[in-house]
PDB file of C-alpha atoms and ligand atoms in Angstrom:
ATOM      1  CA  MET J  10      -4.810  -2.709  24.142  1.00 48.00           C
ATOM      2  CA  THR J  11      -5.196  -2.667  20.394  1.00 53.00           C
ATOM      3  CA  ILE J  12      -8.803  -2.461  19.246  1.00 57.00           C
ATOM      4  CA  ALA J  13      -9.375  -4.606  16.168  1.00 68.00           C
ATOM      5  CA  ALA J  14      -9.990  -2.557  13.034  1.00 69.00           C
ATOM      6  CA  PRO J  15     -13.360  -3.123  11.353  1.00 74.00           C
ATOM      7  CA  PRO J  16     -13.012  -5.316   8.267  1.00 86.00           C
ATOM      8  CA  ILE J  17     -13.349  -3.624   4.919  1.00 96.00           C
ATOM      9  CA  THR J  18     -16.501  -4.180   2.893  1.00 97.00           C
ATOM     10  CA  ASP J  19     -16.753  -5.938  -0.472  1.00 97.00           C
ATOM     11  CA  ALA J  20     -17.519  -2.563  -2.060  1.00 98.00           C
ATOM     12  CA  GLU J  21     -14.399  -1.004  -0.522  1.00 98.00           C
ATOM     13  CA  ARG J  22     -12.282  -3.916  -1.724  1.00 98.00           C
ATOM     14  CA  GLU J  23     -13.683  -3.566  -5.237  1.00 98.00           C
ATOM     15  CA  ALA J  24     -13.085   0.196  -5.247  1.00 98.00           C
ATOM     16  CA  LEU J  25      -9.484  -0.295  -4.056  1.00 99.00           C
ATOM     17  CA  LEU J  26      -8.892  -2.831  -6.814  1.00 98.00           C
ATOM     18  CA  ARG J  27     -10.319  -0.565  -9.540  1.00 98.00           C
ATOM     19  CA  ALA J  28      -8.301   2.425  -8.338  1.00 99.00           C
ATOM     20  CA  ALA J  29      -5.071   0.423  -8.150  1.00 99.00           C
ATOM     21  CA  ILE J  30      -5.570  -1.123 -11.608  1.00 99.00           C
ATOM     22  CA  ASP J  31      -6.180   2.356 -13.091  1.00 98.00           C
ATOM     23  CA  ALA J  32      -3.053   3.599 -11.336  1.00 99.00           C
ATOM     24  CA  MET J  33      -1.007   0.656 -12.626  1.00 99.00           C
ATOM     25  CA  ALA J  34      -1.877   1.703 -16.186  1.00 98.00           C
ATOM     26  CA  ARG J  35      -0.286   5.096 -15.482  1.00 98.00           C
ATOM     27  CA  ALA J  36       2.937   3.731 -14.016  1.00 99.00           C
ATOM     28  CA  TYR J  37       6.189   5.101 -15.417  1.00 99.00           C
ATOM     29  CA  ALA J  38       8.381   2.012 -15.502  1.00 98.00           C
ATOM     30  CA  PRO J  39      10.515   2.173 -18.685  1.00 98.00           C
ATOM     31  CA  TYR J  40      13.503   0.476 -17.018  1.00 98.00           C
ATOM     32  CA  SER J  41      11.955  -2.524 -15.294  1.00 98.00           C
ATOM     33  CA  ASN J  42       8.844  -2.696 -17.470  1.00 98.00           C
ATOM     34  CA  PHE J  43       7.154  -3.783 -14.256  1.00 98.00           C
ATOM     35  CA  GLN J  44       4.136  -1.606 -13.643  1.00 98.00           C
ATOM     36  CA  VAL J  45       2.671  -1.504 -10.155  1.00 99.00           C
ATOM     37  CA  GLY J  46      -0.451   0.195  -8.833  1.00 99.00           C
ATOM     38  CA  ALA J  47      -1.489   0.740  -5.237  1.00 99.00           C
ATOM     39  CA  ALA J  48      -4.472   2.183  -3.427  1.00 99.00           C
ATOM     40  CA  VAL J  49      -4.956   3.183   0.210  1.00 99.00           C
ATOM     41  CA  LEU J  50      -8.322   3.365   1.976  1.00 98.00           C
ATOM     42  CA  ASP J  51      -8.215   6.127   4.593  1.00 98.00           C
ATOM     43  CA  GLU J  52     -10.150   6.676   7.815  1.00 98.00           C
ATOM     44  CA  GLN J  53     -12.753   8.758   5.960  1.00 98.00           C
ATOM     45  CA  GLY J  54     -13.423   6.011   3.427  1.00 98.00           C
ATOM     46  CA  ARG J  55     -11.548   7.800   0.680  1.00 98.00           C
ATOM     47  CA  ILE J  56      -9.265   5.978  -1.735  1.00 98.00           C
ATOM     48  CA  HIS J  57      -5.837   7.290  -2.736  1.00 99.00           C
ATOM     49  CA  PRO J  58      -4.061   5.671  -5.693  1.00 99.00           C
ATOM     50  CA  GLY J  59      -0.392   5.580  -6.566  1.00 98.00           C
ATOM     51  CA  CYS J  60       1.898   4.084  -9.208  1.00 99.00           C
ATOM     52  CA  ASN J  61       5.611   3.426  -9.457  1.00 99.00           C
ATOM     53  CA  VAL J  62       7.661   6.191 -11.053  1.00 98.00           C
ATOM     54  CA  GLU J  63      11.126   5.119 -12.157  1.00 98.00           C
ATOM     55  CA  ASN J  64      14.115   7.309 -12.946  1.00 98.00           C
ATOM     56  CA  ALA J  65      17.170   7.110 -15.200  1.00 98.00           C
ATOM     57  CA  ALA J  66      19.151   7.434 -11.957  1.00 98.00           C
ATOM     58  CA  TYR J  67      17.727   4.104 -10.828  1.00 98.00           C
ATOM     59  CA  PRO J  68      17.689   4.506  -7.022  1.00 98.00           C
ATOM     60  CA  GLN J  69      15.575   7.640  -7.373  1.00 98.00           C
ATOM     61  CA  GLY J  70      12.593   5.649  -8.565  1.00 98.00           C
ATOM     62  CA  VAL J  71       9.648   5.415  -6.188  1.00 98.00           C
ATOM     63  CA  CYS J  72       7.213   2.596  -5.487  1.00 98.00           C
ATOM     64  CA  ALA J  73       3.465   2.687  -6.023  1.00 99.00           C
ATOM     65  CA  GLU J  74       2.729   2.334  -2.293  1.00 98.00           C
ATOM     66  CA  GLY J  75       4.770   5.419  -1.401  1.00 98.00           C
ATOM     67  CA  GLY J  76       2.903   7.465  -3.984  1.00 98.00           C
ATOM     68  CA  ALA J  77      -0.470   6.325  -2.650  1.00 99.00           C
ATOM     69  CA  LEU J  78       0.508   7.140   0.945  1.00 98.00           C
ATOM     70  CA  SER J  79       1.760  10.577  -0.102  1.00 98.00           C
ATOM     71  CA  ALA J  80      -1.554  11.231  -1.843  1.00 98.00           C
ATOM     72  CA  MET J  81      -3.393  10.212   1.334  1.00 98.00           C
ATOM     73  CA  VAL J  82      -1.361  12.576   3.501  1.00 98.00           C
ATOM     74  CA  LEU J  83      -1.759  15.426   1.029  1.00 98.00           C
ATOM     75  CA  ALA J  84      -5.545  14.915   1.129  1.00 98.00           C
ATOM     76  CA  GLY J  85      -5.508  15.071   4.934  1.00 98.00           C
ATOM     77  CA  GLY J  86      -5.777  11.336   5.596  1.00 98.00           C
ATOM     78  CA  ARG J  87      -3.829   9.998   8.565  1.00 98.00           C
ATOM     79  CA  ARG J  88      -4.876   6.348   8.891  1.00 98.00           C
ATOM     80  CA  ALA J  89      -4.600   3.554   6.324  1.00 98.00           C
ATOM     81  CA  ARG J  90      -7.538   1.192   6.898  1.00 98.00           C
ATOM     82  CA  ALA J  91      -6.398  -1.041   4.030  1.00 98.00           C
ATOM     83  CA  VAL J  92      -3.769  -1.059   1.303  1.00 98.00           C
ATOM     84  CA  LEU J  93      -4.038  -2.884  -2.013  1.00 99.00           C
ATOM     85  CA  VAL J  94      -1.110  -3.519  -4.363  1.00 99.00           C
ATOM     86  CA  VAL J  95      -1.537  -4.796  -7.906  1.00 99.00           C
ATOM     87  CA  GLY J  96       1.018  -6.059 -10.395  1.00 98.00           C
ATOM     88  CA  ARG J  97       1.344  -8.623 -13.156  1.00 98.00           C
ATOM     89  CA  GLY J  98       3.222 -11.881 -13.203  1.00 97.00           C
ATOM     90  CA  GLU J  99       3.152 -15.200 -11.457  1.00 97.00           C
ATOM     91  CA  GLY J 100       4.532 -14.134  -8.101  1.00 98.00           C
ATOM     92  CA  LEU J 101       2.556 -12.141  -5.557  1.00 98.00           C
ATOM     93  CA  VAL J 102       3.536  -8.466  -5.798  1.00 98.00           C
ATOM     94  CA  THR J 103       4.011  -7.851  -2.107  1.00 98.00           C
ATOM     95  CA  PRO J 104       5.356  -4.501  -0.887  1.00 98.00           C
ATOM     96  CA  CYS J 105       9.132  -4.149  -0.644  1.00 98.00           C
ATOM     97  CA  GLY J 106      10.685  -3.834   2.803  1.00 98.00           C
ATOM     98  CA  GLY J 107      10.827  -0.055   2.663  1.00 98.00           C
ATOM     99  CA  CYS J 108       7.174   0.185   1.688  1.00 98.00           C
ATOM    100  CA  ARG J 109       6.156  -2.125   4.524  1.00 98.00           C
ATOM    101  CA  GLN J 110       7.706   0.402   6.893  1.00 98.00           C
ATOM    102  CA  LYS J 111       5.994   3.298   5.101  1.00 98.00           C
ATOM    103  CA  ILE J 112       2.620   1.575   5.491  1.00 98.00           C
ATOM    104  CA  ARG J 113       3.436   0.880   9.145  1.00 98.00           C
ATOM    105  CA  GLU J 114       3.515   4.595   9.902  1.00 98.00           C
ATOM    106  CA  PHE J 115      -0.210   4.945   9.171  1.00 98.00           C
ATOM    107  CA  ALA J 116      -1.494   1.461   9.996  1.00 98.00           C
ATOM    108  CA  THR J 117      -2.070  -0.971  12.847  1.00 97.00           C
ATOM    109  CA  PRO J 118      -0.822  -4.572  13.111  1.00 98.00           C
ATOM    110  CA  ASP J 119      -4.154  -5.901  11.777  1.00 97.00           C
ATOM    111  CA  THR J 120      -4.385  -3.517   8.817  1.00 98.00           C
ATOM    112  CA  PRO J 121      -5.074  -5.668   5.750  1.00 98.00           C
ATOM    113  CA  VAL J 122      -2.625  -5.518   2.845  1.00 98.00           C
ATOM    114  CA  LEU J 123      -4.327  -6.994  -0.200  1.00 98.00           C
ATOM    115  CA  ILE J 124      -2.214  -8.340  -3.047  1.00 98.00           C
ATOM    116  CA  ALA J 125      -3.849  -8.442  -6.441  1.00 98.00           C
ATOM    117  CA  GLY J 126      -3.284  -9.257 -10.073  1.00 98.00           C
ATOM    118  CA  PRO J 127      -5.285  -7.763 -12.936  1.00 98.00           C
ATOM    119  CA  GLN J 128      -7.961 -10.417 -12.356  1.00 97.00           C
ATOM    120  CA  GLY J 129      -8.510  -9.612  -8.710  1.00 98.00           C
ATOM    121  CA  VAL J 130      -7.268 -10.057  -5.157  1.00 98.00           C
ATOM    122  CA  ARG J 131      -4.964 -13.071  -4.755  1.00 98.00           C
ATOM    123  CA  ALA J 132      -3.952 -12.878  -1.111  1.00 98.00           C
ATOM    124  CA  THR J 133      -4.472 -10.805   2.015  1.00 98.00           C
ATOM    125  CA  PHE J 134      -1.888 -10.334   4.755  1.00 98.00           C
ATOM    126  CA  SER J 135      -2.037  -8.366   7.964  1.00 98.00           C
ATOM    127  CA  LEU J 136       0.639  -5.722   8.162  1.00 98.00           C
ATOM    128  CA  ASP J 137       2.023  -7.560  11.181  1.00 98.00           C
ATOM    129  CA  ALA J 138       2.537 -10.693   9.072  1.00 98.00           C
ATOM    130  CA  LEU J 139       4.556  -8.667   6.546  1.00 98.00           C
ATOM    131  CA  LEU J 140       6.502  -6.647   9.112  1.00 98.00           C
ATOM    132  CA  PRO J 141       6.631  -8.409  12.491  1.00 98.00           C
ATOM    133  CA  HIS J 142       8.160  -6.789  15.569  1.00 98.00           C
ATOM    134  CA  SER J 143       8.114  -3.465  13.769  1.00 97.00           C
ATOM    135  CA  PHE J 144       9.237  -0.055  14.939  1.00 97.00           C
ATOM    136  CA  GLY J 145       6.731   2.785  14.774  1.00 96.00           C
ATOM    137  CA  PRO J 146       5.686   6.208  16.044  1.00 96.00           C
ATOM    138  CA  GLU J 147       4.711   4.880  19.519  1.00 94.00           C
ATOM    139  CA  HIS J 148       8.307   3.920  20.201  1.00 95.00           C
ATOM    140  CA  LEU J 149       9.350   7.548  19.940  1.00 95.00           C
ATOM    141  CA  GLN J 150       6.554   8.688  22.286  1.00 89.00           C
ATOM    142  CA  LYS J 151       7.594   6.209  24.979  1.00 69.00           C
ATOM    143  CA  ALA J 152      11.327   6.915  24.783  1.00 68.00           C
TER     144      ALA J 152
HETATM  145  N1  LIG G  29       7.579  -1.824  -7.087  1.00 54.30           N
HETATM  146  C1  LIG G  29       6.525  -1.155  -6.524  1.00 54.30           C
HETATM  147  O1  LIG G  29       6.167  -0.050  -6.953  1.00 54.30           O
HETATM  148  N2  LIG G  29       5.874  -1.743  -5.490  1.00 54.30           N
HETATM  149  C2  LIG G  29       6.101  -3.011  -5.051  1.00 54.30           C
HETATM  150  O2  LIG G  29       5.403  -3.473  -4.163  1.00 54.30           O
HETATM  151  C3  LIG G  29       7.183  -3.813  -5.640  1.00 54.30           C
HETATM  152  C4  LIG G  29       8.060  -3.091  -6.591  1.00 54.30           C
HETATM  153  C5  LIG G  29       8.244  -1.212  -8.257  1.00 54.30           C
HETATM  154  C6  LIG G  29       9.599  -0.628  -8.032  1.00 54.30           C
HETATM  155  C7  LIG G  29      10.162  -0.662  -9.439  1.00 54.30           C
HETATM  156  O3  LIG G  29       9.726   0.491 -10.150  1.00 54.30           O
HETATM  157  C8  LIG G  29       9.522  -1.880 -10.063  1.00 54.30           C
HETATM  158  O4  LIG G  29       8.401  -2.192  -9.259  1.00 54.30           O
HETATM  159  C9  LIG G  29      10.432  -3.084 -10.145  1.00 54.30           C
HETATM  160  O5  LIG G  29      11.001  -3.359  -8.924  1.00 54.30           O
END
């Protein structure tokens, strides 16, 4: 049985947004000119930001979400209670397929993934809505 994760508070949402917007300003995106920021709330209530870092060898660039998750792991965090992604433009800046899987490693199906623009949160999805029928660490334990 999956126990539902407690919802995040307004203060946590606001702190995630601030951290992700600050991170977006530090993005290194000279090729796409598309800056993205992300922030992960861990099981201890700490927030870990990340930004996209592009590379002249294009495929070597990394997404904001991956950077934020790496920062969480480095700080000793092991659970993502919520993830927020912020970017500019008309369309919702939802995580790419690879990042959905990266989030999956540290999340549960009901983990909220908040999508924001500079003005605030625009949409919230559960991880399961973004990555249904996903493969994760439990599959390896049961094999
Ligand atoms: N990007 C992210 O960092 N996260 C997303 O959720 C979507 C895309 C980055 C990758 C690349 O540096 C730029 O945005 C354009 O795709």
